[in-house]
Short mmCIF file of C-alpha atoms in Angstrom, two decimals:
data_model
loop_
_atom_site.label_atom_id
_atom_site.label_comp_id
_atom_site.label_asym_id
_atom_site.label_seq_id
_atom_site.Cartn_x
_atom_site.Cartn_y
_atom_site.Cartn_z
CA UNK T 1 -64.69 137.95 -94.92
CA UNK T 2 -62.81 135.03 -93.31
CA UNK T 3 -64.65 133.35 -90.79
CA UNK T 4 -64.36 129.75 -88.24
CA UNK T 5 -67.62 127.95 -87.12
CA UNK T 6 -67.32 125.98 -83.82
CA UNK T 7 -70.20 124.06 -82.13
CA UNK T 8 -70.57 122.26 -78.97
CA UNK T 9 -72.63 121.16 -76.07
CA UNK T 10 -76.12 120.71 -77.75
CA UNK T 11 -75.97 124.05 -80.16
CA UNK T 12 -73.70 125.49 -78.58
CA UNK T 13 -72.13 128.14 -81.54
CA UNK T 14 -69.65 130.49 -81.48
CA UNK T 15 -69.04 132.45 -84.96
CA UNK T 16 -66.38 135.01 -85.41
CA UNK T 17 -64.58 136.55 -88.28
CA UNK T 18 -62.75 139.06 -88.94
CA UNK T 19 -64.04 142.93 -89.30
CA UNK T 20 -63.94 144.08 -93.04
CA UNK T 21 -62.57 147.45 -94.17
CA UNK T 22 -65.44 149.54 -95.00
CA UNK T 23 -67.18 152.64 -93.46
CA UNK T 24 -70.14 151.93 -91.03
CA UNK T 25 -71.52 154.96 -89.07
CA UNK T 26 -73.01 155.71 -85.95
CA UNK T 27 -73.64 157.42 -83.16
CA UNK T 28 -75.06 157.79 -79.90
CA UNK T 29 -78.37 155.44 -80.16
CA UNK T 30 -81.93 156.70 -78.64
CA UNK T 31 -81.88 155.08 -75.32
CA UNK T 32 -85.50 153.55 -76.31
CA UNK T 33 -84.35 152.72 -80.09
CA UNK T 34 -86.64 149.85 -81.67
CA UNK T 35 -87.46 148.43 -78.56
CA UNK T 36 -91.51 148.79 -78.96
CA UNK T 37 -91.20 145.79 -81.10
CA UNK T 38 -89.65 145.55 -84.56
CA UNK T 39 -89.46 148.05 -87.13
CA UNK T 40 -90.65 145.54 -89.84
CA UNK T 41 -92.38 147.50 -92.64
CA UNK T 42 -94.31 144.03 -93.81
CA UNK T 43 -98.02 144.93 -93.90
CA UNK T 44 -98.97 141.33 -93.43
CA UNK T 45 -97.05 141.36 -89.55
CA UNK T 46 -99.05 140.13 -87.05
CA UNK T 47 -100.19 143.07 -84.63
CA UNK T 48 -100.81 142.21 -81.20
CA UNK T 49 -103.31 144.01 -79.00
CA UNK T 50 -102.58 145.50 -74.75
CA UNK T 51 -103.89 143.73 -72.16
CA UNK T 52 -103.07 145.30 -68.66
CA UNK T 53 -102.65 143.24 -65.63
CA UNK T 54 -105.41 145.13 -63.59
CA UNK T 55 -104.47 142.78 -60.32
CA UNK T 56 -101.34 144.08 -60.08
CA UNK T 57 -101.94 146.99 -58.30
CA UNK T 58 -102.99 145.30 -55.24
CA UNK T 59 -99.43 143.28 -55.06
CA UNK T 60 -97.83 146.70 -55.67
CA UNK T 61 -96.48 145.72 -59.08
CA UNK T 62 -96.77 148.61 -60.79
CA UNK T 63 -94.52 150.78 -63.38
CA UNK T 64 -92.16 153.82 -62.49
CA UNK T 65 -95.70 155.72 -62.28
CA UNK T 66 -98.04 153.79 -60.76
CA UNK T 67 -99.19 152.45 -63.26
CA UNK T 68 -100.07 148.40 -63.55
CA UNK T 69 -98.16 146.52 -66.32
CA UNK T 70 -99.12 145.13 -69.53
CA UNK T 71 -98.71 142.57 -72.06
CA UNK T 72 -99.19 141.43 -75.71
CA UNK T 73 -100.81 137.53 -75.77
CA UNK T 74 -101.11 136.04 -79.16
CA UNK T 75 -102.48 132.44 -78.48
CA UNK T 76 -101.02 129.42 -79.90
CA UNK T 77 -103.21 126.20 -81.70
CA UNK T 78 -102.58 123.16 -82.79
CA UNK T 79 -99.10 121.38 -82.12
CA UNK T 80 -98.23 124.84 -80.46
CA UNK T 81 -101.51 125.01 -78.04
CA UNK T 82 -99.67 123.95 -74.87
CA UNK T 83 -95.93 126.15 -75.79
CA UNK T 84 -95.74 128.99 -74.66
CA UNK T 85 -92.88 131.96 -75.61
CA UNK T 86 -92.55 134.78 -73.10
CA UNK T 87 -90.58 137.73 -74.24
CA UNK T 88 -88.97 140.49 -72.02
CA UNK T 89 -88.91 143.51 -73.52
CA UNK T 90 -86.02 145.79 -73.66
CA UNK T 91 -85.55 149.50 -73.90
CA UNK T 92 -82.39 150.64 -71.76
CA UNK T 93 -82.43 151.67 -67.88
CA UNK T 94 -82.66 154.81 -66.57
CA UNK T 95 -79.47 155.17 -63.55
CA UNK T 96 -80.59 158.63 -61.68
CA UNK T 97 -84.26 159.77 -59.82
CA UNK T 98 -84.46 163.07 -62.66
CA UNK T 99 -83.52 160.14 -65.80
CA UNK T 100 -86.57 157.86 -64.22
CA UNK T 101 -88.77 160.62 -63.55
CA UNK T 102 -88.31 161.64 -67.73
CA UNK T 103 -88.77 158.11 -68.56
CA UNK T 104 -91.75 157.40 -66.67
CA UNK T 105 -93.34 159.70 -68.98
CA UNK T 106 -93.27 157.24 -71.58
CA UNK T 107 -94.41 153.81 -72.89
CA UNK T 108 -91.27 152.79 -70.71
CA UNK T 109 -92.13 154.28 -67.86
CA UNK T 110 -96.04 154.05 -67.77
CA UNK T 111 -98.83 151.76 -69.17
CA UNK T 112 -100.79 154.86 -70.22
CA UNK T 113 -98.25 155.57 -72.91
CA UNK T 114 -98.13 152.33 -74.22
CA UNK T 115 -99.01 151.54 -78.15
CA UNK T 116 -102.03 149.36 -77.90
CA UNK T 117 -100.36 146.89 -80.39
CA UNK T 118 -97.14 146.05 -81.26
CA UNK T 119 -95.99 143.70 -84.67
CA UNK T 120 -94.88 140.36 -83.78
CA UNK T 121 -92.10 139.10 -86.00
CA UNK T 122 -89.01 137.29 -85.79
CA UNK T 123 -89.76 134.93 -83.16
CA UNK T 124 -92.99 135.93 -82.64
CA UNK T 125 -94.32 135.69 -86.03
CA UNK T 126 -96.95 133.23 -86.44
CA UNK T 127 -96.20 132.46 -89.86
CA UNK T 128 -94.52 128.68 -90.41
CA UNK T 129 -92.54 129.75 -93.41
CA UNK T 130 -90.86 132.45 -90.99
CA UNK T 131 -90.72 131.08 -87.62
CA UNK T 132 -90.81 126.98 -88.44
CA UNK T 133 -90.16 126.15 -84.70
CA UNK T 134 -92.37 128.14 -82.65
CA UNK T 135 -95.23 129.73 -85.01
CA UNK T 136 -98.01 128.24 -83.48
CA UNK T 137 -97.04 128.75 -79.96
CA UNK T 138 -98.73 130.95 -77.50
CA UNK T 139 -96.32 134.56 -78.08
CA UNK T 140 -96.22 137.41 -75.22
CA UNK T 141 -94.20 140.00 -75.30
CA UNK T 142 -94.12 141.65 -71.53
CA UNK T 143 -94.27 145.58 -71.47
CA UNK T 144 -91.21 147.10 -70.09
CA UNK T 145 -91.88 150.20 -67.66
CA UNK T 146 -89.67 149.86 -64.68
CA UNK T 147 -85.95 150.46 -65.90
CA UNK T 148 -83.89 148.13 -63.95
CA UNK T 149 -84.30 144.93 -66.21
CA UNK T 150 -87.55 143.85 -64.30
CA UNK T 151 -85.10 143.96 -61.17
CA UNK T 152 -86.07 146.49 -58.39
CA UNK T 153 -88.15 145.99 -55.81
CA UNK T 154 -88.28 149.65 -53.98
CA UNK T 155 -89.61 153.13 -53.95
CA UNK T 156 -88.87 156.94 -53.81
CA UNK T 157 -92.23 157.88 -52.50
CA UNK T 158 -90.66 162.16 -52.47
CA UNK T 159 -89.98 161.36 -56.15
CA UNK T 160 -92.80 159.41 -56.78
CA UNK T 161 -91.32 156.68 -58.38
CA UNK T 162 -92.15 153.22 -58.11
CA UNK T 163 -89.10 150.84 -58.92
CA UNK T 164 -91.09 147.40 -59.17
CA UNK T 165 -90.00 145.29 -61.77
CA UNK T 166 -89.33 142.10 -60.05
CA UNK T 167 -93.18 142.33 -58.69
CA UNK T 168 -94.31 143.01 -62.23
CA UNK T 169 -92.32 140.16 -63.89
CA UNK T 170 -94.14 137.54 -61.41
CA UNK T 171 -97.76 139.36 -61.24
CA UNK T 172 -97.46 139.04 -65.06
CA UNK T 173 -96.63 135.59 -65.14
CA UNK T 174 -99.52 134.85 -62.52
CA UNK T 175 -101.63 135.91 -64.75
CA UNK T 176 -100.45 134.35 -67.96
CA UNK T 177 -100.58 130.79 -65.68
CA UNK T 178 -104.16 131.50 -64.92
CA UNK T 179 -104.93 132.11 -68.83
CA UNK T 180 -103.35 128.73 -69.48
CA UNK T 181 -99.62 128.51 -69.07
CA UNK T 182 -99.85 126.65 -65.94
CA UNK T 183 -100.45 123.51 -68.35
CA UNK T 184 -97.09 124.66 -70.16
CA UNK T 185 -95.71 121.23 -71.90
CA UNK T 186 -93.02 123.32 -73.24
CA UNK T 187 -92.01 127.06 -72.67
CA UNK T 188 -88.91 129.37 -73.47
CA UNK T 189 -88.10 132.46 -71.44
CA UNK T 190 -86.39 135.55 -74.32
CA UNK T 191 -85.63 139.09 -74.53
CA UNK T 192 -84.06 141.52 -76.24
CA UNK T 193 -81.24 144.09 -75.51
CA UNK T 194 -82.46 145.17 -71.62
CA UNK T 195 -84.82 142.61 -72.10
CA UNK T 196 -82.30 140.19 -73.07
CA UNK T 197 -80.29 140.53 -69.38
CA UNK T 198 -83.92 140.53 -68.00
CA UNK T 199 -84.07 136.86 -69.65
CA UNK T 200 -80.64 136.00 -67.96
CA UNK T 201 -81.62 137.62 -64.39
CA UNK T 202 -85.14 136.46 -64.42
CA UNK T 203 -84.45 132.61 -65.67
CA UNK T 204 -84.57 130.67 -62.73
CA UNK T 205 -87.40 132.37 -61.37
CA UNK T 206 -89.32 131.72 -64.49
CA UNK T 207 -88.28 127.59 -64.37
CA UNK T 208 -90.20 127.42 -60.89
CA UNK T 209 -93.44 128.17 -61.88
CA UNK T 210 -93.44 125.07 -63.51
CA UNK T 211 -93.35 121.13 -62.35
CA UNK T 212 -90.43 119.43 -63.54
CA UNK T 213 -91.99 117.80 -66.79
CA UNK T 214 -92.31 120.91 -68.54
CA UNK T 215 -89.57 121.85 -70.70
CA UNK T 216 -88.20 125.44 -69.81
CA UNK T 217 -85.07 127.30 -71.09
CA UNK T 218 -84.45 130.50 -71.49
CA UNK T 219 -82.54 132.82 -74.05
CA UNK T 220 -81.03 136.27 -74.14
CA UNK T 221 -80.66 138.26 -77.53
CA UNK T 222 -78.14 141.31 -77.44
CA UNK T 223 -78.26 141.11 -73.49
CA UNK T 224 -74.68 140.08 -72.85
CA UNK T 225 -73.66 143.43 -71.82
CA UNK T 226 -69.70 143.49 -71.44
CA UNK T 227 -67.82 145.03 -68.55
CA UNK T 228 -65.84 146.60 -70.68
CA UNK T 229 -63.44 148.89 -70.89
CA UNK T 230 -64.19 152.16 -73.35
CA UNK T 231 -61.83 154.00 -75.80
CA UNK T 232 -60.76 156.73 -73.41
CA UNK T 233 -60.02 154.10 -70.86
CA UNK T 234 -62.76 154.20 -68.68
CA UNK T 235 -65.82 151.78 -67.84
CA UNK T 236 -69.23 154.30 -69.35
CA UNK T 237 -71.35 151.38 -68.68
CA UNK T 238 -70.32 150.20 -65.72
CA UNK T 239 -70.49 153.91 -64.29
CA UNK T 240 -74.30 153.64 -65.76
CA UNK T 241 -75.17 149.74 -64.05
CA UNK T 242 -74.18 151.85 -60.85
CA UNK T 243 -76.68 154.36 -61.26
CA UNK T 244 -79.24 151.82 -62.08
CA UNK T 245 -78.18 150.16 -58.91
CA UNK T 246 -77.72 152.48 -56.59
CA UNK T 247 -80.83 154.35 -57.95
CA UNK T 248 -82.79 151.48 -57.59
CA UNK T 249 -81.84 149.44 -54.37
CA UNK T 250 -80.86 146.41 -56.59
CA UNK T 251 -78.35 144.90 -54.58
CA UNK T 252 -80.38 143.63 -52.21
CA UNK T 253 -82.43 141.93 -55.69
CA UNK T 254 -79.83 140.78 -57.75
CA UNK T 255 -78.63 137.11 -57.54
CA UNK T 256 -76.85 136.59 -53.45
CA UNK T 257 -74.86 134.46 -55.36
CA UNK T 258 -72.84 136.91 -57.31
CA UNK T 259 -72.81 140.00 -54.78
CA UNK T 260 -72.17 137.91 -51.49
CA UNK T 261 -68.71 138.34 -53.16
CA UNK T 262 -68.57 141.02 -55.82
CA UNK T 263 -69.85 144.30 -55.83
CA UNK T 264 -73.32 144.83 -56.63
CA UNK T 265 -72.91 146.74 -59.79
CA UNK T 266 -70.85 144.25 -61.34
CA UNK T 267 -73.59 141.16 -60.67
CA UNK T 268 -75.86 143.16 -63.30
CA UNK T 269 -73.41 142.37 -65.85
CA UNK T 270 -73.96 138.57 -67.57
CA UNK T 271 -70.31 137.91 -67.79
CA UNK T 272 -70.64 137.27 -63.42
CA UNK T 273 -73.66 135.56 -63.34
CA UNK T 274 -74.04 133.09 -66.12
CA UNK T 275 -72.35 130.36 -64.95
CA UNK T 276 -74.72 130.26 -61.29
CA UNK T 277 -77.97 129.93 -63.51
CA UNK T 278 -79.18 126.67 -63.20
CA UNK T 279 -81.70 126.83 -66.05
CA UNK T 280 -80.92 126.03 -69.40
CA UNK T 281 -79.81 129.29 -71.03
CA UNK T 282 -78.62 130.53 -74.81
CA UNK T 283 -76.49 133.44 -75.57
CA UNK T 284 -77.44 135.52 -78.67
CA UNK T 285 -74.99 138.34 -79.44
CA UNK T 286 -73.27 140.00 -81.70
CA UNK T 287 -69.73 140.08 -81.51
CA UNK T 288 -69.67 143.27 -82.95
CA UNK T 289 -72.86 144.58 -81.05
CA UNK T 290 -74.02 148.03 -82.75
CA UNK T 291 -75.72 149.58 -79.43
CA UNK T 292 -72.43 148.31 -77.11
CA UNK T 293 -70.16 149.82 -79.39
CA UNK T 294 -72.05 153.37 -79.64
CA UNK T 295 -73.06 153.58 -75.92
CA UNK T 296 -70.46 151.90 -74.35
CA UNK T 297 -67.45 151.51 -75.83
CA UNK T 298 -67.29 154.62 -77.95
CA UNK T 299 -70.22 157.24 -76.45
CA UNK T 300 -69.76 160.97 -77.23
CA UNK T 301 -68.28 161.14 -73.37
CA UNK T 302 -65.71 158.82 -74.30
CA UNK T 303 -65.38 160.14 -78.02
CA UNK T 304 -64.96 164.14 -77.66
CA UNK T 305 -63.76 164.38 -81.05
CA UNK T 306 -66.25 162.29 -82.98
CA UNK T 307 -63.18 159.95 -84.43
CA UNK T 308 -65.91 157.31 -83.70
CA UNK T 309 -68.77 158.42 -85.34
CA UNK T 310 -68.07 158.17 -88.90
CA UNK T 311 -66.79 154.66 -88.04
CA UNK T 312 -64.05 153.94 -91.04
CA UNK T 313 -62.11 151.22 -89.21
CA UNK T 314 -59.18 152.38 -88.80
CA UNK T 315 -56.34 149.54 -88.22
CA UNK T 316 -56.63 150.81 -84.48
CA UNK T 317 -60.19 151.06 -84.47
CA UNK T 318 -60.10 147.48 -86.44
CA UNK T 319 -57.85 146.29 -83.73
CA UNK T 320 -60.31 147.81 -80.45
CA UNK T 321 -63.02 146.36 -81.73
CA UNK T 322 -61.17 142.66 -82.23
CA UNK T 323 -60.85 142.90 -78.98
CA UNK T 324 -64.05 143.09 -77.81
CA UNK T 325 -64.87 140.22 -79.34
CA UNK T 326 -62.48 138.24 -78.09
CA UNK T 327 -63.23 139.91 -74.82
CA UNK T 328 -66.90 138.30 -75.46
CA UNK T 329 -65.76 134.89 -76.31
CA UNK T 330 -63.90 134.26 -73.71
CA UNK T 331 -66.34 135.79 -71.41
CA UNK T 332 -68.94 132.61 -72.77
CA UNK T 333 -66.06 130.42 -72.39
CA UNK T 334 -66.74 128.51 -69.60
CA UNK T 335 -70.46 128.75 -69.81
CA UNK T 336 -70.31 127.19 -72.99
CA UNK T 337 -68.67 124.18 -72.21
CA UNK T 338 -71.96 123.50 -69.98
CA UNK T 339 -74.17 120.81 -72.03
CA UNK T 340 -77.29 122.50 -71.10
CA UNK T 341 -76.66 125.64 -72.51
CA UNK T 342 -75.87 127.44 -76.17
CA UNK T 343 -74.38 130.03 -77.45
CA UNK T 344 -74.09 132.16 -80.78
CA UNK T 345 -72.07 134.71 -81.39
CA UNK T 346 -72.48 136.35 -84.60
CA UNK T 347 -70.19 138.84 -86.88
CA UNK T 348 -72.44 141.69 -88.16
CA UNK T 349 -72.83 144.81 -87.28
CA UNK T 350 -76.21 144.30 -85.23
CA UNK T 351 -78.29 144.64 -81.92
CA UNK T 352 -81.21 142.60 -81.78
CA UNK T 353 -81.74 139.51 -83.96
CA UNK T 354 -84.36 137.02 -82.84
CA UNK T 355 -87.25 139.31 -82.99
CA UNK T 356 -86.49 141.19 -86.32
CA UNK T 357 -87.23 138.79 -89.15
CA UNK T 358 -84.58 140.01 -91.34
CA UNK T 359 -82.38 138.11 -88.79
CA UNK T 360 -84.33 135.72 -87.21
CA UNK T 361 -85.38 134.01 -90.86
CA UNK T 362 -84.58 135.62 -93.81
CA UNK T 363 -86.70 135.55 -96.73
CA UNK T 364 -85.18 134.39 -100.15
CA UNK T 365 -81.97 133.60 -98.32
CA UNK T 366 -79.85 130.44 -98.63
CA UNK T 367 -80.43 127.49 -97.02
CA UNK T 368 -77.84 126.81 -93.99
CA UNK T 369 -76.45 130.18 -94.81
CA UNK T 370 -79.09 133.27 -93.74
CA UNK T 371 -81.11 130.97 -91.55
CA UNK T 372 -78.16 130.31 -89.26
CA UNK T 373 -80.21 131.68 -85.97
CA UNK T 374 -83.10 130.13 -86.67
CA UNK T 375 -81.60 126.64 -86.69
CA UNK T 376 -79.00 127.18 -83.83
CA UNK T 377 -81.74 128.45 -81.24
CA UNK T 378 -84.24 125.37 -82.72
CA UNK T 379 -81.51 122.72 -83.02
CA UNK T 380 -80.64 123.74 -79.21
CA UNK T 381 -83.84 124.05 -77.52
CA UNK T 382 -85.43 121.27 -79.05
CA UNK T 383 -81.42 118.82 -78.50
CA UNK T 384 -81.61 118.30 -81.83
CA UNK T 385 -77.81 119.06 -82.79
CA UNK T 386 -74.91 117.09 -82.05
CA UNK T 387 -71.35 117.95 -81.08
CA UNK T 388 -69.09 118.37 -83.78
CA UNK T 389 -66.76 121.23 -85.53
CA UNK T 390 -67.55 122.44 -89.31
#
C-alpha cells in the first residue's frame, strides 16, 4: 500500500494512501459500540471508579432521566500533578422523543446504568511505556447520558426527558476545578466518536475556565463527521443531525457563528465550524472511518441489497470510498493551514484511535512506524515538530 506523508503548521499531518484490494466486512454498528471505554482485554488496564456530580441537580444538569452526571478521575503525580486530560465520551445521539426515551434506559441515558469503572488505556493509560506524554496526568473520562454531544439545553417535560448536556459539561467541569484543575498548568480537552464532535463544539468553552497562562488545546478522535453524501444518493446522516436537532432545541445552542448563516443542522457537522474555533484544536480521523462508512455512507437504508456488507471493494466501491477521503481532506484544508492547529488523517480501516492502545501506542511495534499517533498528537501539543514534508 502506496502512501504520501505531509506535515505542516506545528504537527499538522495528513496521511492518505490508497485502499488495498481485500475483503473487509461490516455492517450496521450498535449505536453504543465500544463507547464505555475500550475493549482492551489487558488484565493489567487501569480501571477507574464513578464518581457522580451530586450538585448538579440543583443547576438542572442532569441526564435524559433525571439523573445527575458522572465521571471517572484518575489523579495525576509527579511531573503530571498540575495536567490535566478531560475526555468526552462518545456513544451516538439519539434524533426522535421514542429513540431518547429507549436510550435513557441505559448507561447513555442515565447515571443509574452506568458501569462503576471503566479501563483507561490509550490516552488514558497511566503507564509511561504506553502513554510517554501524558501518563502521569490527572485522566477523566466524562459520562455521556444526554445524546446531543453535551449540546442541548431543553426539556420535554410530557416525555420526561431532560436534554441537558451543555449544563452537564460545565457542572462537571465545576467540579473537577474545585478538586484541583483550577491550578491547571497544562490541560487538553479529547473525545471520541460523539465525544470527539463534543471536543470540537465544547472547545472554547473549556479554554475559559482557565487564565491565559495555562496551556489548553483540545482534540477530536473519529469526531469529524462528514456531510456526506451516501451510496443511494442521499444525506442518512444529515437526515439523523436533524433529528438530533430538532429533537433537541439545539439551534438555539450550537455556535451563532455558524447558524446566523447556515441552517442549524448543518452547524453540528465539524466541516462548518472548525475554522470559527479559536482554541487550539487537532483532528484525528480516519480517512477510511469504519462507523461513517457503515452508518452513513452505506447503512442498510441506503444499502437494500446488502452489496455493502460483505465489503470486497469493488473498483466502484474502491472508487466511493476514495472519495470520501478526499472529501475529508479537503474538508481540513483550510483549517490546517492554521499554525495553531493539527491534523491526522490516517488510512486504516478504524473508528476510534487515541483511547484504544492498539492505536494510540502499540506494543512491540516499530519505532516511527506504529507509534505514528502518539508522536503527532505529542509533537503538536507540546510545539515540538517543525514544518517540513517527508
Amino acid at each position: 500500500m502506496n502512501a504520501v506523508l505531509w506535515s505542516w503548521s506545528l504537527a499538522g499531518l495528513i496521511i492518505f494512501s490508497n485502499l488495498a484490494n481485500g475483503v473487509m466486512g461490516f455492517g450496521e454498528m450498535d449505536m453504543f459500540n465500544d463507547y464505555n471505554g475500550t475493549n482492551e482485554d489487558n488484565a493489567n488496564v487501569l480501571m477507574v471508579g464513578l464518581t457522580l456530580v451530586q450538585a448538579a441537580a440543583a443547576k438542572g444538569a442532569v441526564c435524559l432521566d433525571g439523573s445527575v452526571p458522572g465521571y471517572h478521575l484518575y489523579r495525576g503525580y509527579g511531573s503530571g500533578a498540575n495536567n490535566w486530560i478531560i475526555q468526552l465520551q462518545g456513544g451516538a445521539w439519539c434524533d426522535s422523543i421514542q429513540n431518547c426515551q429507549g436510550r435513557k434506559w441505559s448507561g447513555f441515558g442515565s447515571s443509574t446504568k452506568m458501569e462503576k469503572q471503566l479501563a483507561f488505556s490509550g490516552i488514558l493509560s497511566d503507564k509511561a511505556a504506553e502513554n510517554p506524554d501524558f501518563y502521569n496526568w490527572n485522566k477523566v473520562k466524562v459520562r455521556y447520558c444526554d445524546g446531543a454531544s453535551f449540546s442541548g439545553d431543553s426539556e420535554n417535560k410530557a416525555a420526561q426527558l431532560q436534554f441537558r448536556g451543555k449544563r452537564i459539561f460545565l457542572a462537571v467541569m465545576e467540579d473537577l476545578m474545585g478538586k484541583g484543575m483550577r491550578q491547571a498548568k497544562q490541560a487538553l480537552l479529547n473525545g471520541c466518536s460523539a465525544g470527539g464532535l463534543s471536543a470540537i463544539l465544547r472547545c472554547d468553552d473549556f479554554k475559559s475556565l482557565f487564565p491565559p497562562s495555562t496551556k489548553v488545546k483540545c482534540m477530536s478522535d473519529a469526531g469529524f463527521f462528514l456531510d456526506a453524501v451516501d451510496v443511494a444518493g442521499g444525506h442518512t446522516l444529515r437526515r439523523m443531525y436533524s433529528g438530533v436537532v430538532n429533537t433537541q432545541g439545539l439551534q438555539n445552542t450550537l455556535p451563532s457563528t455558524c447558524t446566523s448563516h447556515i441552517h442549524p443542522t448543518l452547524c453540528f457537522f465539524p466541516q462548518y465550524i472548525i475554522n470559527q474555533v479559536k482554541t487550539p484544536l487537532f483532528i484525528l480521523n480516519s480517512g477510511f472511518d469504519a462507523w461513517q462508512i457503515g452508518n452513513s455512507l452505506a447503512p442498510p437504508s441506503a444499502d437494500p441489497s446488502g452489496s455493502w456488507h460483505d465489503f470486497r471493494c469493488t473498483p466502484s466501491q474502491k472508487k466511493f470510498l476514495e472519495g470520501f477521503k478526499m472529501s475529508m481532506l479537503n474538508a481540513v484544508k483550510t483549517f490546517s493551514m492554521f499554525r495553531k492547529n493539527g491534523v491526522l488523517i490516517t488510512s486504516g480501516w478504524a473508528h476510534c484511535q487515541a483511547e484504544r492502545q492498539d492505536t494510540w501506542f502499540p506494543q512491540n511495534s516499530q519505532a516511527g512506524k506504529d507509534k505514528g499517533i502518539t508522536v503527532a498528537v505529542g509533537d503538536w501539543y507540546f510545539e515540538r515538530a517543525k514544518k517540513e514534508k517527508l
